[in-house]
Coordinates of N, CA, C and O in Angstrom, one line a residue:
X1 N 47.9 0.5 -19.6 CA 46.9 -0.6 -19.8 C 45.4 0.5 -20.1 O 45.0 -0.1 -21.1
X2 N 44.9 1.4 -19.3 CA 44.1 2.2 -19.6 C 44.3 3.5 -19.8 O 45.5 4.2 -19.6
X3 N 43.6 4.1 -20.9 CA 43.6 5.2 -21.0 C 43.0 6.3 -20.2 O 41.6 6.2 -19.9
X4 N 44.0 7.4 -19.6 CA 43.3 8.2 -18.8 C 42.3 9.0 -19.3 O 41.9 9.3 -20.5
X5 N 41.0 9.5 -18.2 CA 40.1 10.1 -18.5 C 40.1 11.6 -19.0 O 41.0 12.4 -18.5
X6 N 40.1 12.1 -20.1 CA 40.4 13.0 -20.7 C 39.6 14.3 -20.4 O 39.8 15.7 -20.4
X7 N 38.1 14.1 -20.5 CA 36.8 15.1 -20.2 C 36.3 14.9 -18.6 O 36.6 13.9 -18.1
X8 N 35.6 16.0 -18.7 CA 35.2 16.0 -17.0 C 34.0 14.9 -17.3 O 33.2 14.8 -18.2
X9 N 33.6 14.7 -15.9 CA 32.4 13.9 -15.6 C 31.2 14.8 -15.7 O 31.1 15.4 -15.5
X10 N 30.3 13.8 -16.3 CA 28.6 14.1 -16.9 C 28.1 14.7 -15.4 O 27.6 15.5 -15.6
X11 N 28.5 13.9 -14.6 CA 28.0 14.5 -13.5 C 28.0 15.5 -12.6 O 27.5 16.4 -12.5
X12 N 29.9 16.2 -13.1 CA 30.2 17.3 -12.3 C 29.8 18.1 -13.7 O 29.5 19.3 -12.8
X13 N 29.7 18.4 -14.6 CA 29.4 19.2 -15.7 C 27.6 19.5 -15.4 O 27.4 20.7 -15.5
X14 N 27.0 18.8 -15.4 CA 25.4 19.0 -14.8 C 25.4 19.5 -13.8 O 24.4 20.7 -13.7
X15 N 26.0 19.1 -12.6 CA 25.5 19.4 -11.3 C 26.1 21.0 -11.1 O 25.5 22.0 -10.9
X16 N 27.7 20.8 -11.6 CA 28.3 22.3 -11.5 C 28.0 22.7 -10.0 O 28.2 22.1 -9.3
X17 N 28.0 24.0 -9.8 CA 28.0 24.6 -8.5 C 26.7 25.3 -8.3 O 26.4 26.5 -7.5
X18 N 26.0 24.8 -9.1 CA 24.2 25.6 -8.9 C 23.6 25.1 -7.5 O 24.0 23.5 -7.0
X19 N 22.7 26.0 -7.2 CA 22.2 25.2 -5.8 C 20.5 25.6 -6.4 O 20.1 26.6 -5.6
X20 N 20.0 24.8 -7.1 CA 18.9 25.1 -7.1 C 17.6 24.5 -6.4 O 16.7 24.8 -6.4
X21 N 18.4 23.2 -6.2 CA 17.2 22.6 -4.7 C 17.8 22.9 -3.5 O 19.2 22.7 -3.1
X22 N 17.3 22.8 -2.7 CA 17.4 22.4 -1.2 C 18.4 21.3 -0.8 O 17.6 20.4 -1.1
X23 N 19.2 21.3 0.2 CA 19.9 20.3 0.7 C 19.7 20.3 2.1 O 19.4 21.5 2.5
X24 N 19.4 19.2 2.5 CA 19.0 19.0 3.7 C 20.3 18.3 4.7 O 21.1 17.6 4.1
X25 N 20.6 19.0 6.0 CA 21.5 18.3 6.6 C 21.3 16.6 7.3 O 19.9 16.4 6.9
X26 N 22.1 16.0 7.8 CA 22.0 14.7 8.3 C 21.0 15.0 9.2 O 19.9 13.8 9.7
X27 N 20.9 15.8 10.0 CA 20.1 15.8 11.4 C 18.2 16.1 10.6 O 17.4 15.7 11.4
X28 N 18.4 17.2 10.1 CA 17.3 17.4 9.1 C 16.5 15.9 8.6 O 15.2 15.7 8.8
X29 N 17.6 15.2 8.1 CA 16.6 14.4 7.5 C 16.3 13.1 8.6 O 15.0 12.5 8.4
X30 N 17.1 13.0 9.4 CA 16.7 12.0 10.8 C 15.6 12.8 11.2 O 14.6 11.9 12.2
X31 N 15.2 14.0 11.6 CA 14.2 14.7 11.9 C 12.9 14.3 11.3 O 11.8 14.1 11.7
X32 N 13.0 14.4 10.0 CA 11.4 13.7 9.1 C 11.7 12.5 9.0 O 10.5 12.1 9.4
X33 N 12.6 11.5 9.5 CA 12.1 10.2 9.2 C 11.6 10.1 10.6 O 10.5 9.2 10.9
X34 N 12.0 10.4 11.6 CA 11.7 10.3 12.7 C 10.3 10.6 13.2 O 9.8 10.0 13.9
X35 N 9.8 11.7 12.6 CA 8.5 12.3 13.1 C 8.0 11.5 11.8 O 6.4 11.2 12.5
X36 N 8.1 10.6 10.7 CA 7.1 10.1 10.0 C 7.0 8.5 10.8 O 5.9 8.0 10.8
X37 N 7.8 7.9 11.2 CA 7.9 6.8 12.6 C 7.0 7.1 13.5 O 5.9 6.2 13.9
X38 N 7.0 8.4 13.9 CA 6.4 8.4 15.1 C 4.6 8.8 14.8 O 4.2 8.2 15.7
X39 N 4.1 9.8 13.8 CA 3.2 9.5 13.4 C 2.4 8.5 13.1 O 1.6 8.3 12.8
X40 N 3.5 7.5 12.3 CA 2.5 5.9 12.5 C 2.5 5.3 13.2 O 1.4 4.7 13.6
X41 N 3.5 5.6 14.7 CA 3.0 5.0 15.7 C 1.8 5.9 16.5 O 0.8 4.8 17.1
X42 N 1.9 6.8 16.4 CA 0.4 7.7 16.6 C -0.9 7.2 16.0 O -2.1 6.9 16.7
X43 N -0.8 7.1 14.7 CA -1.9 6.5 13.9 C -2.3 5.0 14.8 O -3.7 4.7 14.9
X44 N -1.6 4.3 14.6 CA -1.7 2.7 15.6 C -2.3 3.1 16.7 O -3.3 2.5 17.1
X45 N -1.7 4.0 17.5 CA -2.2 4.0 18.7 C -3.4 4.6 18.9 O -4.1 4.2 19.8
X46 N -4.1 5.6 18.1 CA -5.5 6.0 18.0 C -6.2 4.8 17.6 O -7.4 5.0 18.0
X47 N -5.8 4.2 16.8 CA -6.9 2.9 16.5 C -6.9 2.1 17.6 O -8.0 1.6 17.5
X48 N -5.7 1.6 18.4 CA -6.3 1.0 19.5 C -6.8 1.6 20.5 O -7.8 1.1 21.2
X49 N -7.0 2.9 20.6 CA -7.5 3.8 21.7 C -9.1 3.8 21.1 O -10.0 3.6 21.7
X50 N -9.6 3.3 19.7 CA -10.6 3.3 19.7 C -11.4 1.9 19.6 O -12.8 1.8 20.2
X51 N -10.5 0.8 19.8 CA -11.0 -0.7 19.9 C -11.2 -0.8 21.5 O -11.9 -0.9 21.7
X52 N -10.3 -0.3 22.3 CA -10.4 -0.3 23.8 C -9.8 0.9 24.4 O -8.4 1.3 24.7
X53 N -10.7 1.9 24.7 CA -10.2 3.1 25.3 C -9.3 2.5 26.6 O -9.9 1.6 27.4
X54 N -8.9 3.6 27.0 CA -7.4 3.2 28.0 C -6.9 4.4 28.3 O -6.3 5.4 27.4
X55 N -6.6 5.2 29.4 CA -5.7 5.9 29.7 C -4.5 6.1 29.7 O -4.0 7.3 29.2
X56 N -3.9 4.9 29.6 CA -2.6 4.7 29.4 C -2.2 5.4 27.7 O -1.2 5.5 27.1
X57 N -3.2 4.7 27.0 CA -3.1 4.9 25.6 C -3.3 6.2 25.3 O -2.4 7.0 24.4
X58 N -4.3 7.3 26.1 CA -4.6 8.5 26.1 C -3.5 9.4 26.1 O -3.1 10.1 25.2
X59 N -2.6 8.8 26.9 CA -1.5 9.8 27.8 C -0.3 9.4 26.5 O 0.6 10.6 26.0
X60 N -0.1 8.0 26.3 CA 0.8 7.8 24.8 C 0.7 8.6 23.8 O 1.6 9.2 23.0
X61 N -0.7 8.6 23.4 CA -0.9 9.4 22.2 C -0.8 10.7 22.1 O -0.4 11.7 21.3
X62 N -1.0 11.6 23.3 CA -0.7 12.8 23.5 C 1.0 13.3 23.3 O 1.2 14.0 23.1
X63 N 1.6 12.5 24.0 CA 3.1 12.3 24.0 C 3.6 12.3 22.7 O 4.5 13.0 22.6
X64 N 2.7 11.4 22.3 CA 3.8 11.0 20.6 C 3.3 12.3 19.8 O 4.3 12.8 19.1
X65 N 2.1 12.6 20.0 CA 2.0 14.2 19.1 C 2.7 15.4 19.4 O 3.2 15.9 18.6
X66 N 2.9 15.4 20.7 CA 3.6 16.5 21.0 C 4.8 16.1 20.4 O 5.9 17.4 19.8
X67 N 5.6 15.2 20.6 CA 7.2 14.5 19.8 C 7.1 15.1 18.6 O 7.9 15.6 17.7
X68 N 6.0 14.7 17.7 CA 5.6 14.9 16.1 C 5.8 16.4 16.1 O 6.4 16.9 14.8
X69 N 4.8 17.0 16.7 CA 4.8 18.6 16.6 C 6.1 19.3 16.9 O 6.5 20.1 16.1
X70 N 6.7 18.9 17.7 CA 8.2 19.3 18.0 C 9.0 19.2 17.2 O 9.7 20.0 16.4
X71 N 8.9 17.8 16.2 CA 10.0 17.5 15.1 C 9.6 18.3 13.9 O 10.5 18.3 12.9
X72 N 8.2 18.3 13.8 CA 7.7 19.0 12.5 C 8.0 20.9 12.6 O 7.1 21.1 11.9
X73 N 8.7 21.1 13.9 CA 8.2 22.5 13.3 C 7.2 23.2 14.2 O 7.0 24.3 13.5
X74 N 6.6 22.7 14.6 CA 5.1 23.2 15.3 C 3.9 22.7 14.4 O 2.8 22.9 14.6
X75 N 3.9 22.0 13.4 CA 2.9 21.7 12.7 C 2.4 20.2 13.8 O 3.1 19.2 13.4
X76 N 0.9 20.4 13.9 CA 0.7 19.4 14.6 C 0.0 18.3 13.8 O -0.2 18.4 12.4
X77 N 0.2 16.9 14.1 CA -0.1 15.8 13.2 C -1.4 15.8 12.8 O -2.4 16.1 13.6
X78 N -2.0 14.8 11.9 CA -3.2 14.4 11.8 C -3.4 13.7 12.3 O -2.9 12.5 12.5
X79 N -4.6 13.5 13.0 CA -5.1 12.4 14.3 C -6.3 11.7 13.6 O -6.8 12.2 12.6
X80 N -5.9 10.1 13.7 CA -6.9 9.4 13.3 C -8.0 9.0 13.9 O -8.2 8.8 15.1
X81 N -9.3 9.3 13.0 CA -10.4 9.2 13.8 C -11.0 8.1 13.2 O -11.2 7.5 12.1
X82 N -11.2 6.6 14.3 CA -11.6 5.6 13.4 C -12.9 5.3 14.7 O -12.9 5.3 15.3
X83 N -13.9 4.6 13.6 CA -14.9 4.4 14.3 C -14.9 2.9 15.3 O -13.9 2.0 15.6
X84 N -15.3 3.2 16.4 CA -15.0 2.0 17.6 C -15.6 0.8 17.4 O -15.3 -0.2 17.9
X85 N -16.8 0.4 16.3 CA -17.1 -0.5 15.8 C -16.4 -1.3 14.9 O -16.4 -0.6 13.6
X86 N -16.0 -2.5 14.9 CA -15.2 -3.2 13.8 C -15.7 -4.3 13.5 O -16.4 -4.9 14.3
X87 N -15.7 -5.3 12.0 CA -16.4 -6.0 12.0 C -15.2 -7.3 12.6 O -15.8 -8.3 13.5
X88 N -14.4 -7.4 12.8 CA -13.4 -7.8 13.4 C -12.1 -7.1 14.2 O -11.1 -6.6 13.6
X89 N -11.8 -7.3 15.1 CA -11.3 -6.6 16.3 C -9.6 -6.9 16.1 O -9.9 -8.2 16.1
X90 N -8.8 -6.4 16.0 CA -7.5 -7.0 15.6 C -6.4 -6.5 16.6 O -5.4 -5.7 16.1
X91 N -6.8 -6.7 17.5 CA -5.3 -5.5 18.8 C -4.3 -6.2 19.3 O -3.5 -5.7 19.0
X92 N -4.3 -7.6 18.7 CA -2.9 -8.3 18.9 C -2.0 -7.5 17.7 O -0.9 -7.3 17.7
X93 N -2.6 -7.8 16.7 CA -1.8 -7.2 15.1 C -1.4 -6.1 15.6 O -0.6 -5.3 14.9
X94 N -2.1 -5.0 16.0 CA -1.9 -3.6 16.0 C -0.9 -3.5 17.2 O -0.1 -2.4 16.9
X95 N -1.1 -4.6 18.0 CA -0.1 -4.0 18.8 C 1.6 -4.4 18.7 O 2.6 -3.9 19.0
X96 N 1.3 -5.6 17.8 CA 2.5 -6.2 16.9 C 3.0 -4.7 16.0 O 4.3 -4.7 16.0
X97 N 2.6 -4.4 15.6 CA 2.8 -3.2 14.3 C 3.1 -2.2 15.3 O 4.4 -1.3 14.7
X98 N 2.4 -1.6 16.3 CA 3.1 -0.5 17.0 C 4.4 -0.7 17.8 O 5.6 0.0 17.7
X99 N 4.2 -2.0 18.0 CA 5.9 -2.6 18.8 C 7.0 -2.1 17.5 O 7.8 -1.5 17.7
X100 N 6.7 -2.9 16.5 CA 7.4 -2.5 15.2 C 8.0 -1.0 15.0 O 8.9 -0.9 14.4
X101 N 7.0 -0.3 14.9 CA 6.7 0.9 15.0 C 7.8 1.9 15.7 O 8.6 2.6 15.4
X102 N 7.8 1.4 17.0 CA 8.3 1.9 17.8 C 9.7 1.5 18.0 O 10.6 2.3 18.3
X103 N 10.1 0.5 17.7 CA 11.5 -0.1 17.7 C 12.3 0.9 16.4 O 13.1 1.2 16.9
X104 N 11.5 1.0 15.2 CA 12.3 1.8 14.2 C 12.6 3.2 14.8 O 13.4 3.6 14.8
X105 N 11.3 3.9 15.6 CA 11.9 5.1 16.2 C 12.9 5.4 16.6 O 13.9 6.4 17.0
X106 N 12.9 4.0 18.1 CA 14.2 4.0 19.0 C 15.3 4.0 18.3 O 16.4 4.9 18.5
X107 N 15.8 3.2 16.9 CA 17.0 3.4 16.7 C 17.0 4.8 15.8 O 18.6 5.6 16.2
X108 N 16.5 5.2 15.3 CA 16.6 6.4 14.8 C 16.8 7.8 16.1 O 17.1 8.3 15.5
X109 N 16.0 7.5 16.9 CA 16.1 8.2 18.2 C 17.2 8.5 18.7 O 18.3 9.3 19.2
X110 N 17.7 7.2 18.9 CA 19.6 6.8 19.2 C 20.5 7.5 18.7 O 21.3 8.0 18.6
X111 N 20.0 7.2 17.0 CA 21.1 8.0 16.1 C 21.2 9.3 15.9 O 22.2 9.9 15.5
X112 N 20.2 9.8 16.6 CA 19.9 11.6 16.6 C 20.5 11.9 18.0 O 19.9 13.2 18.4
X113 N 20.4 11.0 19.0 CA 20.7 11.5 20.8 C 19.6 12.3 20.9 O 19.8 12.9 22.0
X114 N 18.7 11.8 20.7 CA 17.3 12.2 21.1 C 16.5 11.6 22.3 O 15.5 10.7 22.1
X115 N 16.6 12.0 23.5 CA 16.6 11.3 24.6 C 15.5 11.0 25.0 O 14.9 10.2 25.2
X116 N 14.7 12.4 24.8 CA 13.2 12.3 25.1 C 12.2 11.3 24.2 O 11.3 10.5 24.5
X117 N 12.7 11.5 23.0 CA 11.9 10.3 22.0 C 12.4 8.7 22.3 O 11.7 8.1 22.1
X118 N 13.7 8.6 22.5 CA 14.2 7.4 23.0 C 13.4 6.7 24.0 O 13.1 5.5 24.1
X119 N 13.4 7.6 25.1 CA 12.8 7.2 26.2 C 11.3 6.8 26.2 O 10.6 5.4 26.4
X120 N 10.4 7.7 25.4 CA 8.9 7.5 24.9 C 9.2 6.1 24.0 O 7.8 5.1 24.7
X121 N 9.9 6.1 23.0 CA 9.5 4.6 22.2 C 10.2 3.3 23.1 O 9.2 2.6 22.7
X122 N 10.9 3.6 24.0 CA 11.3 2.7 24.7 C 10.0 2.0 25.8 O 9.7 0.6 26.0
X123 N 9.6 3.0 26.0 CA 8.0 2.7 27.0 C 7.0 2.3 25.9 O 6.4 0.9 26.6
X124 N 6.9 2.5 24.9 CA 5.6 2.3 23.9 C 6.3 0.5 23.6 O 5.2 -0.1 23.5
X125 N 7.2 0.4 23.2 CA 8.0 -0.8 23.0 C 7.4 -1.9 24.2 O 6.6 -2.8 24.2
X126 N 7.7 -1.4 25.3 CA 7.3 -2.5 26.8 C 6.1 -2.8 26.9 O 5.2 -3.5 27.2
X127 N 5.0 -1.4 26.5 CA 3.9 -1.6 27.0 C 3.1 -2.3 25.8 O 2.0 -3.1 26.2
X128 N 3.7 -2.1 24.5 CA 3.1 -3.2 23.8 C 3.2 -4.7 23.9 O 2.4 -5.7 23.3
X129 N 4.5 -4.9 23.8 CA 5.1 -6.2 24.4 C 4.2 -6.9 25.3 O 3.7 -8.1 25.5
X130 N 4.2 -6.0 26.7 CA 3.0 -6.4 27.8 C 2.0 -6.6 27.6 O 1.1 -7.5 28.0
X131 N 1.4 -6.1 26.9 CA -0.2 -6.1 25.6 C 0.1 -7.5 25.0 O -1.3 -8.1 25.0
X132 N 0.8 -8.4 24.5 CA 1.0 -9.1 23.6 C 0.8 -10.4 24.5 O 0.5 -11.4 24.2
X133 N 1.8 -10.4 25.5 CA 2.2 -11.8 26.6 C 0.9 -12.4 26.9 O 1.2 -13.7 26.4
X134 N -0.1 -12.0 27.0 CA -1.0 -12.6 27.9 C -1.7 -13.5 26.5 O -2.0 -15.1 26.8
X135 N -1.8 -12.8 25.5 CA -2.7 -13.0 24.4 C -1.9 -14.6 23.9 O -2.4 -15.4 23.2
X136 N -0.2 -14.0 23.6 CA 0.3 -14.9 22.9 C 0.5 -16.4 23.9 O 0.8 -17.4 23.1
X137 N 0.7 -16.2 25.2 CA 0.8 -17.4 25.8 C -0.8 -18.2 26.1 O -0.6 -19.4 25.8
X138 N -1.9 -17.7 26.0 CA -2.7 -18.4 25.8 C -3.0 -18.6 24.3 O -4.0 -20.1 24.4
X139 N -2.5 -18.4 23.2 CA -2.7 -18.9 21.9 C -1.6 -20.2 21.8 O -1.9 -21.3 21.0
X140 N -0.5 -20.4 22.4 CA 0.4 -20.9 22.4 C 0.5 -22.4 23.0 O -0.1 -23.2 23.2

């Protein structure tokens, strides 16, 4: 019914057996993805710290920075410098964003079996949920 393919695939002839570009393992890709999620969570945490200084947030930010540095092979993350004065503080939106980022990081940490990051992100999810509860109950 169909004629068999007689020539090599374009993809196999173009790629051949060259190793012109680096290939990453699944673990390396997950490390990069996890470091990105944690760096984003760190940025939101730094922004929350600027709005309302808190020792719990300070500790969390330090722990997040430590994990990002570990995942990036010793390269420390860029820390966000946010002015404490804002026209319109939005801590509830920041807590929701942080909760979402922590959840994404938790999924990646679980898939790569990184217990330290999984525990840290679960703690951050709990903290951001707790920070939202009184505000959402008062608004509802």
